[in-house]
Coordinates of C-alpha atoms and ligand atoms in Angstrom, one line a residue:
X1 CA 170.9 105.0 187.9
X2 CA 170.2 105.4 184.3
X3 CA 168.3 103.0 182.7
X4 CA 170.1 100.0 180.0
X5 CA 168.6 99.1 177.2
X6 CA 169.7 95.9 175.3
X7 CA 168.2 95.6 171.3
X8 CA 169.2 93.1 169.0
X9 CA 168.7 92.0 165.3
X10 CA 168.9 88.9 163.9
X11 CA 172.7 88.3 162.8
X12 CA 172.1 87.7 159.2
X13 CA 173.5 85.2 156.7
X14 CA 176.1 85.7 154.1
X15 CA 174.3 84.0 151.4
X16 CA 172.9 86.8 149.3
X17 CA 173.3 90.7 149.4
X18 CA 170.9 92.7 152.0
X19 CA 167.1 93.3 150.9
X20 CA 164.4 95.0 152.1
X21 CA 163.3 92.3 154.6
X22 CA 167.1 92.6 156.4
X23 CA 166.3 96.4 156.5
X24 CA 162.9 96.1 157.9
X25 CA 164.1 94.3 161.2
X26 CA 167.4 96.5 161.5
X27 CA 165.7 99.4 160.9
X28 CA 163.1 98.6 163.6
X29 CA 166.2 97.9 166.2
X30 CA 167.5 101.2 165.2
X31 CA 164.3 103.6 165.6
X32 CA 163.7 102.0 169.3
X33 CA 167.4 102.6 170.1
X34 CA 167.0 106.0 168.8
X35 CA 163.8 106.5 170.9
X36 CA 165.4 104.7 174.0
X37 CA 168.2 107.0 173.7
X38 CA 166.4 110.0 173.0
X39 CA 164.7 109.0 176.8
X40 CA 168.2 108.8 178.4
X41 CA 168.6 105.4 178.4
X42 CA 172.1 103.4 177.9
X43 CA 171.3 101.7 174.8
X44 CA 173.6 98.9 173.8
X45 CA 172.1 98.2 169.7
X46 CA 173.4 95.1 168.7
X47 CA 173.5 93.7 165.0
X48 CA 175.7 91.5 162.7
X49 CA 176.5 88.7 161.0
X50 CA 175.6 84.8 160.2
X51 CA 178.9 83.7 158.8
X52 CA 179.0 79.7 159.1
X53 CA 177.5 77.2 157.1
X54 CA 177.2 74.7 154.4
X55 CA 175.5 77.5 152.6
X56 CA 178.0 79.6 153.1
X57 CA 180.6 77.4 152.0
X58 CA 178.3 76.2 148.7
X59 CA 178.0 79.9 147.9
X60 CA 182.0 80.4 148.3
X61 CA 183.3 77.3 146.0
X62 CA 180.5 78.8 143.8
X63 CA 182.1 82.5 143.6
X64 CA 186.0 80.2 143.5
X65 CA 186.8 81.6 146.2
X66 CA 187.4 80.5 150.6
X67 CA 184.6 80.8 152.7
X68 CA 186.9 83.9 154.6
X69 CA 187.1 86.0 151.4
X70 CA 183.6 85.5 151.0
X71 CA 181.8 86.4 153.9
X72 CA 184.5 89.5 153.9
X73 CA 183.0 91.0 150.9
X74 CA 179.2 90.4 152.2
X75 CA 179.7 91.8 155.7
X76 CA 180.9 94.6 153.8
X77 CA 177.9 94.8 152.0
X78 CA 175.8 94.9 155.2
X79 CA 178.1 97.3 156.6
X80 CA 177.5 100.3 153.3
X81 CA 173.9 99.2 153.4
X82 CA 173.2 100.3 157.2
X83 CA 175.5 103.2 156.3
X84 CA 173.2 104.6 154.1
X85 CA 170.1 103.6 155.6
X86 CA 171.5 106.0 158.9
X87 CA 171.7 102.6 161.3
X88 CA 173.2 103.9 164.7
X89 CA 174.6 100.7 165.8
X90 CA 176.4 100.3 168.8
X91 CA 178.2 96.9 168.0
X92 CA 178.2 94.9 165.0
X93 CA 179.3 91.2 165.8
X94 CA 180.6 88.6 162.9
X95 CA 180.5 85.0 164.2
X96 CA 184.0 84.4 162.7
X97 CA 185.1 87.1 165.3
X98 CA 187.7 85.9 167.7
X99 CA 185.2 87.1 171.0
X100 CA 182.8 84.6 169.2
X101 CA 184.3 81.5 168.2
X102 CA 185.9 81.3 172.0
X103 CA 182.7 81.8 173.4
X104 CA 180.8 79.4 171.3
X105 CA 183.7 76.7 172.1
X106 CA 184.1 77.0 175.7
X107 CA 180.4 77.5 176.1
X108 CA 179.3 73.9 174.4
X109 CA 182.5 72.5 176.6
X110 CA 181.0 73.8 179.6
X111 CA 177.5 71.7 178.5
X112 CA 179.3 69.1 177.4
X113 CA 180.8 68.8 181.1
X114 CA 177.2 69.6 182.4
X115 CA 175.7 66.9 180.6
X116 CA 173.5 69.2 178.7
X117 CA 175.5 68.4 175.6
X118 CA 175.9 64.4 174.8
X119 CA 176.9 62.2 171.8
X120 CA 174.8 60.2 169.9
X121 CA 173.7 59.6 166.8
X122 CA 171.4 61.2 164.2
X123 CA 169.3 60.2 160.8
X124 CA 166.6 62.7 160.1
X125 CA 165.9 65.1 157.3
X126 CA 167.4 68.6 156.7
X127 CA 166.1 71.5 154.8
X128 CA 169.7 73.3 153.7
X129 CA 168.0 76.9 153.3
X130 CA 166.6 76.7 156.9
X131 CA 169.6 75.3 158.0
X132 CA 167.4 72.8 160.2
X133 CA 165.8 69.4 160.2
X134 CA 162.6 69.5 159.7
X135 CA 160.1 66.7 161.4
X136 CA 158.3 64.6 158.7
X137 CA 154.9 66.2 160.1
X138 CA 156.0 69.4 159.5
X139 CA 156.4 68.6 155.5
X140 CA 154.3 69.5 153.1
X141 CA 154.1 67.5 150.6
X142 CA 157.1 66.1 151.1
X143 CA 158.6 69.7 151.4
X144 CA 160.0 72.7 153.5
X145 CA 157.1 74.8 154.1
X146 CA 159.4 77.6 153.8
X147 CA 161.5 76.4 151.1
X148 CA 159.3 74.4 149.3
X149 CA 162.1 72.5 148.6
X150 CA 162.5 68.5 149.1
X151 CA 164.8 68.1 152.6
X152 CA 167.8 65.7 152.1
X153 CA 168.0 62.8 154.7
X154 CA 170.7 62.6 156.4
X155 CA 172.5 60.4 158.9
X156 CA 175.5 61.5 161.1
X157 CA 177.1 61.2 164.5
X158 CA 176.1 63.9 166.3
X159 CA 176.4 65.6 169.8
X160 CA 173.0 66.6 170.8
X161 CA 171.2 69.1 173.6
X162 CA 168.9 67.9 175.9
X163 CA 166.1 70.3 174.7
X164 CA 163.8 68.0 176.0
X165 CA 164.7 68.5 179.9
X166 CA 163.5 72.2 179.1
X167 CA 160.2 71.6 178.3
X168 CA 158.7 72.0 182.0
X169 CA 160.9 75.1 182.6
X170 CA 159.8 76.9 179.2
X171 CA 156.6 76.2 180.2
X172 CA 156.9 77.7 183.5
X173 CA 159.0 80.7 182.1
X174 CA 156.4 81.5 179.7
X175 CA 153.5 81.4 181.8
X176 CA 155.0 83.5 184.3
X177 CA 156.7 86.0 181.7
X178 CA 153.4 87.0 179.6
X179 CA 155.5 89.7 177.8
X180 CA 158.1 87.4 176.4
X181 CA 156.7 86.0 173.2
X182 CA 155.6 89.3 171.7
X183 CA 153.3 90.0 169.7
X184 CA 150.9 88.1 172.1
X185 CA 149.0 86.7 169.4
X186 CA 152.2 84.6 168.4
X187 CA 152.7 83.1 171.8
X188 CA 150.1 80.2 171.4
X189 CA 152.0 78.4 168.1
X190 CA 155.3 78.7 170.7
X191 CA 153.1 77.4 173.9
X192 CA 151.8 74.8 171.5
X193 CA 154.6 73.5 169.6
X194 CA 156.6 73.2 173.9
X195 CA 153.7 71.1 175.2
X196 CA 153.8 68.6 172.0
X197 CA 156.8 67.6 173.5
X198 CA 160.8 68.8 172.8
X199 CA 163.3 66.7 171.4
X200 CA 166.7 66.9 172.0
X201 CA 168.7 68.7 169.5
X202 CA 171.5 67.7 167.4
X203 CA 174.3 70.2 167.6
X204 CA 177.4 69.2 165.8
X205 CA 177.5 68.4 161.9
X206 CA 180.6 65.9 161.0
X207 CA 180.1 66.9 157.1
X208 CA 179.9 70.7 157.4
X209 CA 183.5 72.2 157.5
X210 CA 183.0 75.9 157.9
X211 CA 181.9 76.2 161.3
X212 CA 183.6 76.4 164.2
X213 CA 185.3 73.3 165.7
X214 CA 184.4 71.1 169.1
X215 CA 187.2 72.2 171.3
X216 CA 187.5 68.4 172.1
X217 CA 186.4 66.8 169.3
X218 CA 187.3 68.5 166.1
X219 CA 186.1 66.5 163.8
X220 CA 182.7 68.2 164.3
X221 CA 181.8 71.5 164.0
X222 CA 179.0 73.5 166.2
X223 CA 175.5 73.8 164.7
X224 CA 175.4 76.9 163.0
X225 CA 171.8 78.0 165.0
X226 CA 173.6 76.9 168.1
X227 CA 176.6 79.2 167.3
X228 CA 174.6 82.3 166.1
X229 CA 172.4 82.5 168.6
X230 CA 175.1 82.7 171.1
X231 CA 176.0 86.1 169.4
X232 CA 174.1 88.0 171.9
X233 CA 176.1 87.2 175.1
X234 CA 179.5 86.8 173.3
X235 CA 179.1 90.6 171.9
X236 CA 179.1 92.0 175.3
X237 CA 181.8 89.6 176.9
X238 CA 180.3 86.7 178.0
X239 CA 183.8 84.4 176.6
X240 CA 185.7 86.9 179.3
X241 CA 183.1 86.2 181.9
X242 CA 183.9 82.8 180.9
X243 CA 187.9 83.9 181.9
X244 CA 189.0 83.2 178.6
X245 CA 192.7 83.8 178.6
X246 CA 192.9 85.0 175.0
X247 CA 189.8 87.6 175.4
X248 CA 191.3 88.9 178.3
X249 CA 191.7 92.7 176.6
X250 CA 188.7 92.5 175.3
X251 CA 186.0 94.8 176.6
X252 CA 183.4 93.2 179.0
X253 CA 179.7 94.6 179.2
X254 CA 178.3 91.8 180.5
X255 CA 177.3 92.9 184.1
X256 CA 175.4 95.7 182.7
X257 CA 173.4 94.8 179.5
X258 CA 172.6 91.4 179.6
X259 CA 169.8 90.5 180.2
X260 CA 168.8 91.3 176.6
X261 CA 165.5 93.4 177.0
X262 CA 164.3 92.7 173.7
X263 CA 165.2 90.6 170.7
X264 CA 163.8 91.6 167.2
X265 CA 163.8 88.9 164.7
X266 CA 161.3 88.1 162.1
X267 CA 158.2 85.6 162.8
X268 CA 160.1 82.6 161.0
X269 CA 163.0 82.3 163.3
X270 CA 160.6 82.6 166.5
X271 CA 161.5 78.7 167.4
X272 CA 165.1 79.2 167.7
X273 CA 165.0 82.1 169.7
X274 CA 161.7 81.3 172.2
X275 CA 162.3 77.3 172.6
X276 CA 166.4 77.0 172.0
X277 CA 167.6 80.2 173.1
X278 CA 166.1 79.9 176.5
X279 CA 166.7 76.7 176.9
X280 CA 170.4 77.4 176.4
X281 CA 170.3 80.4 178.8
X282 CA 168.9 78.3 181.5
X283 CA 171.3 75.4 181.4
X284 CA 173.7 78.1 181.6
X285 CA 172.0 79.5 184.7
X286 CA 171.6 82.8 182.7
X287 CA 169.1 84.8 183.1
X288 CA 166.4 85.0 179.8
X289 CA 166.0 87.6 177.6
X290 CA 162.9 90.2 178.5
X291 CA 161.3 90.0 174.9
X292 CA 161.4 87.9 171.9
X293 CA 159.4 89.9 169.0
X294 CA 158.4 88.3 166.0
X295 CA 157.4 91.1 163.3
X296 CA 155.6 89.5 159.9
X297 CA 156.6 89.4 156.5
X298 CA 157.1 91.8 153.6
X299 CA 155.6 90.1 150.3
X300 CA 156.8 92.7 147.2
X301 CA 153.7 93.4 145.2
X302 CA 151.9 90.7 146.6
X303 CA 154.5 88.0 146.0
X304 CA 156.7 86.4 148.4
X305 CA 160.2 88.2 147.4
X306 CA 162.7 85.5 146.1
X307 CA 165.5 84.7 143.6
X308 CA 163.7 83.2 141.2
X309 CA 161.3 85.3 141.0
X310 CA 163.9 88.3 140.8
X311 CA 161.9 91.0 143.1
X312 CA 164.2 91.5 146.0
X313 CA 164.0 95.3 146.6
X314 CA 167.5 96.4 147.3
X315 CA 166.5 99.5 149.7
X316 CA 169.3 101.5 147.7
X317 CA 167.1 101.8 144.4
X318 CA 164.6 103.6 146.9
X319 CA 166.7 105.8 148.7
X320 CA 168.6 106.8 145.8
X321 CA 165.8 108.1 144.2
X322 CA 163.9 109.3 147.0
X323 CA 165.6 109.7 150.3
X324 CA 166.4 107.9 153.1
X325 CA 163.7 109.3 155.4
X326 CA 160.8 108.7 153.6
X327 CA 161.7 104.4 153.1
X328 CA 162.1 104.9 156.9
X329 CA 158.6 106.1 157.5
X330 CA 156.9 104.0 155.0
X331 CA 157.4 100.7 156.2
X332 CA 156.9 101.2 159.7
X333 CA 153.7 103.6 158.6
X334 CA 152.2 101.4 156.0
X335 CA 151.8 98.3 158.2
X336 CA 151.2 97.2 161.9
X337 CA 154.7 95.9 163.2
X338 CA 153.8 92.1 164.3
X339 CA 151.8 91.7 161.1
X340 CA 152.8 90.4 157.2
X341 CA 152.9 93.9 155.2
X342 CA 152.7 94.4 150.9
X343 CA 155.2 96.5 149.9
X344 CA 154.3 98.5 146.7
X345 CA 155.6 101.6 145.0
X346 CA 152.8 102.5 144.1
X347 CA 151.6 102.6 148.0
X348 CA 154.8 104.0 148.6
X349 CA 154.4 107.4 146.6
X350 CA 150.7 108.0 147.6
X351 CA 152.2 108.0 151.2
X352 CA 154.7 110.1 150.0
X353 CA 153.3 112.4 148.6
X354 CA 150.0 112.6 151.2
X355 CA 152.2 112.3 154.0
X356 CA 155.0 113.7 153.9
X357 CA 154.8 116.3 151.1
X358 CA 151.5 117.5 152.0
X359 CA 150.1 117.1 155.6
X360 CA 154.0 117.3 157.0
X361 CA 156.2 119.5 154.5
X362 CA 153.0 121.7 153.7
X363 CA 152.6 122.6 157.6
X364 CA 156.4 123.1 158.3
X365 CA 156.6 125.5 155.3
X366 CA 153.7 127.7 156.0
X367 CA 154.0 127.7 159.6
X368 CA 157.7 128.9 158.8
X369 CA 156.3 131.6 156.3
X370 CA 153.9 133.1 158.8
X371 CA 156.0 133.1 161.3
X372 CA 158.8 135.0 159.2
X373 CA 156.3 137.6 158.4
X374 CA 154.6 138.3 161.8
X375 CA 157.3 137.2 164.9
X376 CA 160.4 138.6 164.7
X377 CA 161.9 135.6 166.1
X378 CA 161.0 132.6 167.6
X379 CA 161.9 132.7 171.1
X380 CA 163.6 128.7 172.7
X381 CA 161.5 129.0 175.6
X382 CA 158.1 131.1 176.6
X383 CA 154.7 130.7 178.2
X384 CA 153.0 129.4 175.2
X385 CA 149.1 127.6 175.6
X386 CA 146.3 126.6 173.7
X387 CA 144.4 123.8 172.7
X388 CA 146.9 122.5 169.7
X389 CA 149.1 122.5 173.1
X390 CA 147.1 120.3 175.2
X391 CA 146.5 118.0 172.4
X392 CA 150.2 117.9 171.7
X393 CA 150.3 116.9 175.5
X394 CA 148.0 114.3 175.2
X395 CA 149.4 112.9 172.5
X396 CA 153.1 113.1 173.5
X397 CA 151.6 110.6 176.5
X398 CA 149.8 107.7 173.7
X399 CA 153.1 108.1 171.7
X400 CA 155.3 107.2 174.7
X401 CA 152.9 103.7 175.2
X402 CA 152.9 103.0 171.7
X403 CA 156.6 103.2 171.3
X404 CA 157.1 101.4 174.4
X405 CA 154.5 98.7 173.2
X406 CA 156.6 98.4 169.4
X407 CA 153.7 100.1 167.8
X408 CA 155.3 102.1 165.4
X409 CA 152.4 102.4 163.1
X410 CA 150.2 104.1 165.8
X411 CA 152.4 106.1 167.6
X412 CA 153.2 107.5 163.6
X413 CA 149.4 107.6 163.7
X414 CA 149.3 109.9 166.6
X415 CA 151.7 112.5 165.2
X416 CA 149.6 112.5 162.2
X417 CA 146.8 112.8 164.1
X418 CA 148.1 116.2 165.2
X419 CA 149.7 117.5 162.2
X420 CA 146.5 117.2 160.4
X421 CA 145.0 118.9 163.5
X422 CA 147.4 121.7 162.8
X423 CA 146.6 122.1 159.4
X424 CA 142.9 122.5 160.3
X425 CA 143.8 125.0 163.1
X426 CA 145.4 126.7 160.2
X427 CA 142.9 126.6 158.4
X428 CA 140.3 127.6 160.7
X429 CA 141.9 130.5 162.7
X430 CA 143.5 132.0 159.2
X431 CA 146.2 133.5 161.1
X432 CA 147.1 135.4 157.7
X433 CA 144.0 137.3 157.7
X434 CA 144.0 137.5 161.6
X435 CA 147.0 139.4 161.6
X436 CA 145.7 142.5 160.3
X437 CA 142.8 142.7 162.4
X438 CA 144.3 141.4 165.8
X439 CA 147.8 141.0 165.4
X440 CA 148.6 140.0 168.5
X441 CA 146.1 137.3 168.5
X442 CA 147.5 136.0 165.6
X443 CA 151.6 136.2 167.1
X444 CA 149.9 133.6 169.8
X445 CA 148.9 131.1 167.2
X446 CA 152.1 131.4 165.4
X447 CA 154.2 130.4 168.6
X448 CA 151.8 128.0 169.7
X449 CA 151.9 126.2 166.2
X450 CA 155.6 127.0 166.4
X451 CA 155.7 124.7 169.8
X452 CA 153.3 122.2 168.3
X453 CA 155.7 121.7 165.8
X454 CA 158.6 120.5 168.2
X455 CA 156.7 117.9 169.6
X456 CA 156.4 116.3 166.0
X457 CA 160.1 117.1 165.6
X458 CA 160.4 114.9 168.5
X459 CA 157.7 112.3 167.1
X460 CA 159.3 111.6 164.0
X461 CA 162.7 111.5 164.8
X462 CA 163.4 107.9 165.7
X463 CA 161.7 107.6 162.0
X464 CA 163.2 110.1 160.2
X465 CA 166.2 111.0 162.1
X466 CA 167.3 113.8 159.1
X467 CA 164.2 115.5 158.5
X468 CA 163.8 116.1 162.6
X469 CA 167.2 118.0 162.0
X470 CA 166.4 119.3 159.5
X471 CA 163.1 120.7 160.9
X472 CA 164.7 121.4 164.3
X473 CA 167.0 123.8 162.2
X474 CA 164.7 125.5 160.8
X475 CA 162.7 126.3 163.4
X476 CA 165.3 127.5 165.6
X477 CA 166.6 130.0 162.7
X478 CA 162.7 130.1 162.1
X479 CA 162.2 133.4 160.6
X480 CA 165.1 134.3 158.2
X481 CA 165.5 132.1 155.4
X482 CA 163.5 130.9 152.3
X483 CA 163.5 127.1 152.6
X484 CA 163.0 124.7 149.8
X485 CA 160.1 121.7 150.6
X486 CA 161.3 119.0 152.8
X487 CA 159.7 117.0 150.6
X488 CA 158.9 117.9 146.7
X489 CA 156.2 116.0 145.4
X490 CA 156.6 112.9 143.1
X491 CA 155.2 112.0 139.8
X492 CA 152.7 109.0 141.1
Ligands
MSP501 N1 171.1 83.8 160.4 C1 169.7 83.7 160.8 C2 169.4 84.4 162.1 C3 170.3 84.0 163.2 S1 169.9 85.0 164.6 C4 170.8 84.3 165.9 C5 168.8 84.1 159.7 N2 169.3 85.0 158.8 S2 168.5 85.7 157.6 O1 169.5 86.4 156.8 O2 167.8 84.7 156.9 O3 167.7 86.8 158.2 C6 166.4 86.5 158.6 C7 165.8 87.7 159.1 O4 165.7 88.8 158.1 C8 164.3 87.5 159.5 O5 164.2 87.0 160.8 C9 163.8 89.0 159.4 O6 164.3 89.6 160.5 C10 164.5 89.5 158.2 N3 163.8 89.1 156.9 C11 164.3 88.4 155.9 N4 163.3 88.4 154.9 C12 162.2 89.1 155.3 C13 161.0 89.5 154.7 N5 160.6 89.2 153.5 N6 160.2 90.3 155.5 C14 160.5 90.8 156.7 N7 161.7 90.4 157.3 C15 162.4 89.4 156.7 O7 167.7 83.7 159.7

């Protein structure tokens, strides 16, 4: 049976247009479904949309005009953005959706019935950019750490989750699931913050109108955490699984990609989705995501991007100028996925130009050039070997575990290993010079190089999916045409 493979992104919010840090985690999803697909597995690639909220409703009577319109025009915005960036999702889910709202309702019904969900009542303070209370011992100096803004206090009826029956069980789950709170060296904060104790979690906001509505009590609306997170079971049917009449026609793909196998979010959301989210799934008897993977931040020349500072990098100023491909290498070359990364474009054209227009676009073109003056044509298949070959081998094997293990930088690493190998081989066997002394000799180098160079083709396209075709091309026609670089150098 083949293989599934469930990916998610975060759904993200409607409050401001797409930057680079949206990018980085959708980006991420797309390069493992690629690679997971390229493997022949079923990938279901699962992004979207954060569309409730005071936030969203604040930014809406800003603009002057309804919540609806609003998140309309900024979906849209996602949408074009992850058009151009080459995103090969599979669904893309909008909380206002129809599959979702009926989901989220029936679900928090279904608690309510369980006892999981109960009313009560709660005063506490709330930081409206995290869309969260925040405990008083979490403040610093009397602020979001995030935010750095002053939380309001605020006191309101409230239906809550009993979080706190969950802390044994997440405990448990944990211990006996190493792989789940990925990177490893996050899992202890998670472990940590568990064992300090869980308190139940208020659910329901009477003041927020732009959310979606207790089925049985609509003068409160759903949590807006508590509703997105439910996104990535109500994407692939969960409401029909639920035998929700009106979601009856709706496609169901329950059965066969949930379990999630891994969620990609970045490390400030890891709460939500390694405390609440499992604690959700398990008083819905569901079984728990494989992976939770909390990738760092991107700072923008060494600051923390933001408004008011004005240094959100809209991806589109960069690929505009420069290609899609090459933003698509960068930030998964430049820093260990897990970690905190700088982005600079100054870093961004040494790469460039190191990486891409020399080791890479440099090998392709005299490889190509050789091979157009010495094979007559580069056969699909033929006993080829050699010792680029075996490396190529070797290193096909450590790309495969570094993929697996979200190591994009290393298993980048690895085909860069090779293509500078290649350029050395080059170098050193001179096949130019070899081919008028032992022609033959130098016909073997060429095809072997020729061969070496489909593995990278391979390597790089979950990265660069329109260079590999582009490369591919070429070395299938190989021999007949004059090509321009892949990649002409930039002015640093
Ligand atoms: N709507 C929630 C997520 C709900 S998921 C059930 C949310 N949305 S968000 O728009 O704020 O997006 C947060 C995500 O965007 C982060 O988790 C991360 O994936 C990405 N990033 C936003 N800024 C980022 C950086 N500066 N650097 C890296 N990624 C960042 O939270």
């Amino acid at each position: 049976m083949t293989k599934k493979f469930y990916v998610t992104t975060p759904i993200y919010y409607l409050n401001s247009a797409p930057h680079i840090g949206h990018a980085y985690t959708t980006l991420a999803a797309d390069i493992l479904a690629r690679y997971k697909k390229s493997k022949g597995e079923d990938v279901y690639f699962l992004t979207g949309t954060d569309e409730h909220g005071a936030n969203i409703e604040k930014a809406a009577n800003n603009a002057g005009i309804t919540p609806q319109k609003w998140v309309d025009n900024m979906a849209e915005k996602f949408i074009d953005l992850w058009k151009v960036l080459n995103i090969s999702y599979d669904d893309f889910i909008r909380t206002t959706q129809k599959r979702h709202e009926l989901t989220v309702q029936e679900i928090f019904e279904i608690l309510l019935k369980k006892g999981d969900i109960y009313k009560g009542k709660y005063s506490g303070k709330y930081c409206l950019s995290c869309e969260a209370y925040i405990d008083e011992s979490e403040l610093v100096d009397g602020k979001c750490p995030i935010h750095k803004k002053e939380p309001q206090l605020i006191e309101e009826e409230t239906y809550f989750f009993k979080l706190s029956a969950y802390q044994e069980p997440l405990l448990k789950f944990y211990e006996q699931n190493k792989d789940f709170l990925s990177p490893h060296f996050r899992a202890a904060e998670i472990v940590n913050f568990v064992k300090n104790g869980l308190r139940d979690l208020s659910v329901t906001r009477t003041k927020v109108k732009w959310g979606i509505p207790v089925k049985s009590d609509p003068a409160h609306t759903i949590y807006v955490w508590f509703d997105a997170l439910i996104n990535y079971i109500s994407a692939v049917g969960y409401g029909k699984v639920l035998g929700i009449n009106e979601l009856a026609d709706y496609k169901c793909d329950f059965e066969q990609y949930w379990p999630a196998d891994t969620h990609l979010i970045g490390k400030e959301i890891f709460r939500f989705h390694a405390v609440i989210w499992p604690a959700v799934l398990m008083a819905l008897g569901l079984p728990l995501p494989k992976k939770v993977f909390a990738h760092g931040w991107w700072t923008v020349e060494g600051e923390k991007m933001s408004k008011s500072l004005g240094n959100f990098i809209d991806p589109r100023d960069i690929t505009d100028k420069y290609g899609v491909d090459p933003l698509r290498y960068f930030i998964f070359r430049e820093v260990p996925f897990g970690g905190d990364g700088d982005f600079s474009m100054e870093a961004f054209k040494r790469r460039f130009n190191a990486d891409l227009a020399n080791d890479l676009g440099n090998l392709l073109s005299r490889t190509l050039n050789m091979a157009a003056k010495n094979l007559k044509e580069i056969p699909q298949d033929c006993a080829v070997s050699g010792s680029m070959l075996e490396k190529c081998a070797s290193a096909d094997t450590e790309y495969d575990v570094h993929m697996n293990n979200l190591e994009f930088d290393k298993a980048l690493d690895t085909a860069w290993l090779i293509i500078g190998g290649m350029n050395k081989y080059i170098d050193e066997t001179k096949p130019w010079s070899l081919a008028k002394s032992e022609p033959e000799k130098a016909k073997a180098i060429l095809l072997e190089l020729v061969f070496a160079l489909r593995y990278v083709c391979k390597w790089i396209s979950p990265f660069m999916p329109q260079t590999a075709e582009e490369m591919a091309r070429r070395l299938k026609a190989g021999v007949i045409e004059k090509y321009p670089p892949l990649f002409p150098r930039i002015e640093a």
